[in-house]
């Protein structure tokens, strides 16, 4: 069968791509059904300090384009309002990308050391996460079975995968009105959560500060 990620390369209809994604989502649900786990209980309120707990889940916290783009995001949150958890699905690759995310996230948890999806979901639920962010979708290293177990009350897709999950366990897709206009909403199984400008991020300003200095010097010289 065609993998959801590969389906984007073929001249298929949007409806067919969505159906392919839905089939893979159902396979994830079939896998977790054998665990016979009871539904999780969720936080009924914010943490004692009034903050929202947001968890980012990715196998790409390391030398990967996803981290190249978003490595500064954990540290840019307003910590008076948001408590950030980063859940790594891959082991430490020893890169500065990994260390920056681990250092700037308030909590960094290596779930690659917990291969059981049920136990990994338990850990996330125990952390009292309000919003859980799936940064893999159907890309390499994904563990969508964790999301199929619904360890958090709100689960969203963001950045790492350019299509719909087709999954009933994913509630929102973080996007923008240019990338995903409302007239295309039927192509997604998720509700569309629009960012004011763009859902896409980049870290060039921090990765290449010397380029900005060069532009400033050239403008002064001229």
Coordinates of C-alpha atoms in Angstrom, one line a residue:
X1 CA 0.0 0.0 0.0
X2 CA 1.1 3.6 -0.5
X3 CA 2.5 5.4 2.5
X4 CA 0.8 8.8 3.3
X5 CA 4.1 10.7 2.9
X6 CA 4.8 9.1 -0.4
X7 CA 1.2 9.7 -1.6
X8 CA 2.0 13.4 -1.9
X9 CA 4.4 12.7 -4.7
X10 CA 1.8 11.0 -6.8
X11 CA -0.9 12.6 -9.0
X12 CA -3.7 11.5 -6.6
X13 CA -6.8 13.4 -5.5
X14 CA -6.9 15.1 -2.2
X15 CA -9.7 12.8 -1.1
X16 CA -7.5 9.7 -2.0
X17 CA -4.5 11.1 0.0
X18 CA -6.8 11.7 2.9
X19 CA -8.1 8.1 2.7
X20 CA -4.6 6.8 2.6
X21 CA -3.7 8.8 5.7
X22 CA -6.9 7.6 7.5
X23 CA -6.0 4.0 6.8
X24 CA -2.6 4.4 8.4
X25 CA -4.2 6.1 11.4
X26 CA -6.6 3.2 11.8
X27 CA -3.6 0.8 11.7
X28 CA -2.1 2.8 14.7
X29 CA -5.4 2.4 16.5
X30 CA -5.4 -1.3 15.9
X31 CA -1.9 -1.6 17.3
X32 CA -2.8 0.2 20.6
X33 CA -6.1 -1.8 21.0
X34 CA -4.1 -4.8 22.0
X35 CA -2.8 -2.9 25.1
X36 CA -6.4 -2.8 26.5
X37 CA -5.6 0.5 28.2
X38 CA -8.3 2.5 30.0
X39 CA -8.9 6.1 28.7
X40 CA -6.7 8.6 30.4
X41 CA -7.9 11.2 32.8
X42 CA -6.9 14.8 31.9
X43 CA -6.2 17.9 34.0
X44 CA -9.4 19.7 34.8
X45 CA -7.6 23.0 35.3
X46 CA -4.3 24.6 34.6
X47 CA -1.3 23.8 36.8
X48 CA -1.1 25.3 40.3
X49 CA 0.9 28.2 38.8
X50 CA -1.8 28.9 36.2
X51 CA 0.3 27.9 33.2
X52 CA -0.7 25.9 30.2
X53 CA 1.5 22.8 29.7
X54 CA 2.5 22.2 26.1
X55 CA 4.4 19.1 24.9
X56 CA 6.3 18.9 21.7
X57 CA 6.9 15.3 20.4
X58 CA 9.5 14.7 17.7
X59 CA 12.1 12.2 16.5
X60 CA 13.9 15.1 14.9
X61 CA 15.4 16.9 17.9
X62 CA 18.9 16.8 16.5
X63 CA 20.7 17.4 13.2
X64 CA 17.5 17.5 11.1
X65 CA 15.7 20.2 9.1
X66 CA 12.9 20.3 11.6
X67 CA 15.3 21.3 14.4
X68 CA 17.2 23.7 12.1
X69 CA 13.9 25.6 11.8
X70 CA 12.5 25.4 15.3
X71 CA 15.5 25.0 17.7
X72 CA 14.8 28.4 19.3
X73 CA 11.0 27.8 19.8
X74 CA 11.1 26.1 23.2
X75 CA 13.1 29.0 24.7
X76 CA 10.9 31.7 23.1
X77 CA 7.7 30.8 25.0
X78 CA 6.5 33.1 27.8
X79 CA 7.4 31.0 30.8
X80 CA 5.0 32.9 33.0
X81 CA 2.1 31.6 30.9
X82 CA 3.4 28.3 29.3
X83 CA 5.3 25.3 30.7
X84 CA 7.2 23.6 27.9
X85 CA 7.9 19.9 27.6
X86 CA 9.9 18.4 24.7
X87 CA 9.6 14.6 24.2
X88 CA 12.4 13.2 22.1
X89 CA 11.7 10.0 20.2
X90 CA 15.3 9.6 19.1
X91 CA 18.5 9.3 21.2
X92 CA 20.9 12.1 21.6
X93 CA 23.0 12.6 18.4
X94 CA 25.5 14.9 20.2
X95 CA 24.7 17.9 18.1
X96 CA 24.3 21.6 19.1
X97 CA 20.7 21.4 17.8
X98 CA 19.8 18.8 20.3
X99 CA 21.6 20.4 23.2
X100 CA 20.0 23.8 22.5
X101 CA 16.5 22.4 22.5
X102 CA 17.3 20.3 25.6
X103 CA 18.8 23.3 27.4
X104 CA 16.1 25.8 26.6
X105 CA 13.0 23.6 27.1
X106 CA 11.9 23.7 30.7
X107 CA 11.5 19.9 30.6
X108 CA 13.3 17.6 28.1
X109 CA 12.4 13.9 28.2
X110 CA 14.0 11.2 26.1
X111 CA 11.3 8.8 25.2
X112 CA 13.6 6.8 23.0
X113 CA 14.5 5.1 26.3
X114 CA 10.8 4.1 26.7
X115 CA 10.2 1.9 23.6
X116 CA 6.7 0.8 24.8
X117 CA 4.2 3.3 23.3
X118 CA 1.8 2.6 26.2
X119 CA 4.4 3.5 28.8
X120 CA 5.5 6.6 26.8
X121 CA 1.9 7.8 26.7
X122 CA 1.7 7.2 30.4
X123 CA 4.6 9.4 31.0
X124 CA 3.1 12.2 28.9
X125 CA -0.2 11.9 30.7
X126 CA 1.5 12.0 34.1
X127 CA 3.1 15.3 33.2
X128 CA -0.4 16.8 32.9
X129 CA 0.0 18.0 29.4
X130 CA -2.8 20.2 28.1
X131 CA -1.7 20.5 24.4
X132 CA 0.4 17.8 22.8
X133 CA 2.1 18.6 19.5
X134 CA 2.8 16.0 16.9
X135 CA 5.8 17.2 14.9
X136 CA 6.4 13.9 12.9
X137 CA 3.1 13.0 11.3
X138 CA 4.0 10.1 9.0
X139 CA 7.7 10.9 8.7
X140 CA 10.6 8.6 9.7
X141 CA 10.8 8.0 13.4
X142 CA 7.1 8.8 14.1
X143 CA 5.3 7.0 17.0
X144 CA 1.7 7.9 16.2
X145 CA 0.5 5.1 18.4
X146 CA 1.4 7.4 21.4
X147 CA -1.1 9.9 20.0
X148 CA -3.6 7.2 19.3
X149 CA -3.7 6.5 23.0
X150 CA -4.7 10.2 23.6
X151 CA -2.5 11.0 26.6
X152 CA -3.5 14.7 26.3
X153 CA -6.9 16.4 25.9
X154 CA -5.9 18.4 22.8
X155 CA -3.6 17.0 20.2
X156 CA -2.3 19.0 17.2
X157 CA -0.2 18.6 14.1
X158 CA 2.6 21.1 13.4
X159 CA 5.5 21.7 11.1
X160 CA 7.1 18.3 10.4
X161 CA 4.5 16.8 8.1
X162 CA 2.9 18.7 5.2
X163 CA -0.4 16.9 5.0
X164 CA -3.4 15.7 7.0
X165 CA -3.0 12.8 9.5
X166 CA -6.4 11.4 8.6
X167 CA -6.6 10.5 12.3
X168 CA -9.5 10.9 14.7
X169 CA -7.0 11.3 17.5
X170 CA -5.5 14.5 16.0
X171 CA -7.7 17.5 16.7
X172 CA -6.0 20.5 15.0
X173 CA -3.5 21.3 12.3
X174 CA -1.5 24.5 13.0
X175 CA -1.4 26.3 9.7
X176 CA -2.2 29.6 8.1
X177 CA -4.7 31.0 5.6
X178 CA -2.3 31.0 2.7
X179 CA -1.1 27.4 3.1
X180 CA -4.6 26.0 4.0
X181 CA -7.4 28.3 2.9
X182 CA -10.9 27.6 4.3
X183 CA -12.0 26.3 0.9
X184 CA -9.5 23.5 1.3
X185 CA -10.7 22.6 4.8
X186 CA -12.4 19.4 3.6
X187 CA -9.0 18.0 2.6
X188 CA -8.0 17.7 6.3
X189 CA -9.4 15.5 9.0
X190 CA -8.3 18.1 11.6
X191 CA -9.8 21.4 12.4
X192 CA -7.6 24.2 11.1
X193 CA -5.9 26.4 13.6
X194 CA -4.6 29.5 11.8
X195 CA -1.6 31.5 12.8
X196 CA -1.8 35.2 12.3
X197 CA 0.9 35.3 9.5
X198 CA 2.5 31.9 8.9
X199 CA 2.8 28.6 10.6
X200 CA 6.3 28.2 9.3
X201 CA 9.3 29.2 11.4
X202 CA 13.0 29.7 10.7
X203 CA 16.1 30.2 12.8
X204 CA 18.4 31.9 10.3
X205 CA 18.7 35.0 12.4
X206 CA 20.2 33.0 15.2
X207 CA 22.1 30.5 13.1
X208 CA 23.8 33.1 10.8
X209 CA 24.1 36.3 12.8
X210 CA 27.3 37.2 10.8
X211 CA 25.2 37.7 7.7
X212 CA 23.2 40.4 9.5
X213 CA 26.4 42.0 10.6
X214 CA 27.7 42.0 7.1
X215 CA 24.5 43.7 5.8
X216 CA 24.9 46.4 8.5
X217 CA 28.5 46.9 7.6
X218 CA 27.8 47.2 3.9
X219 CA 25.0 49.7 4.5
X220 CA 27.3 51.8 6.7
X221 CA 30.0 51.7 4.0
X222 CA 27.6 52.8 1.4

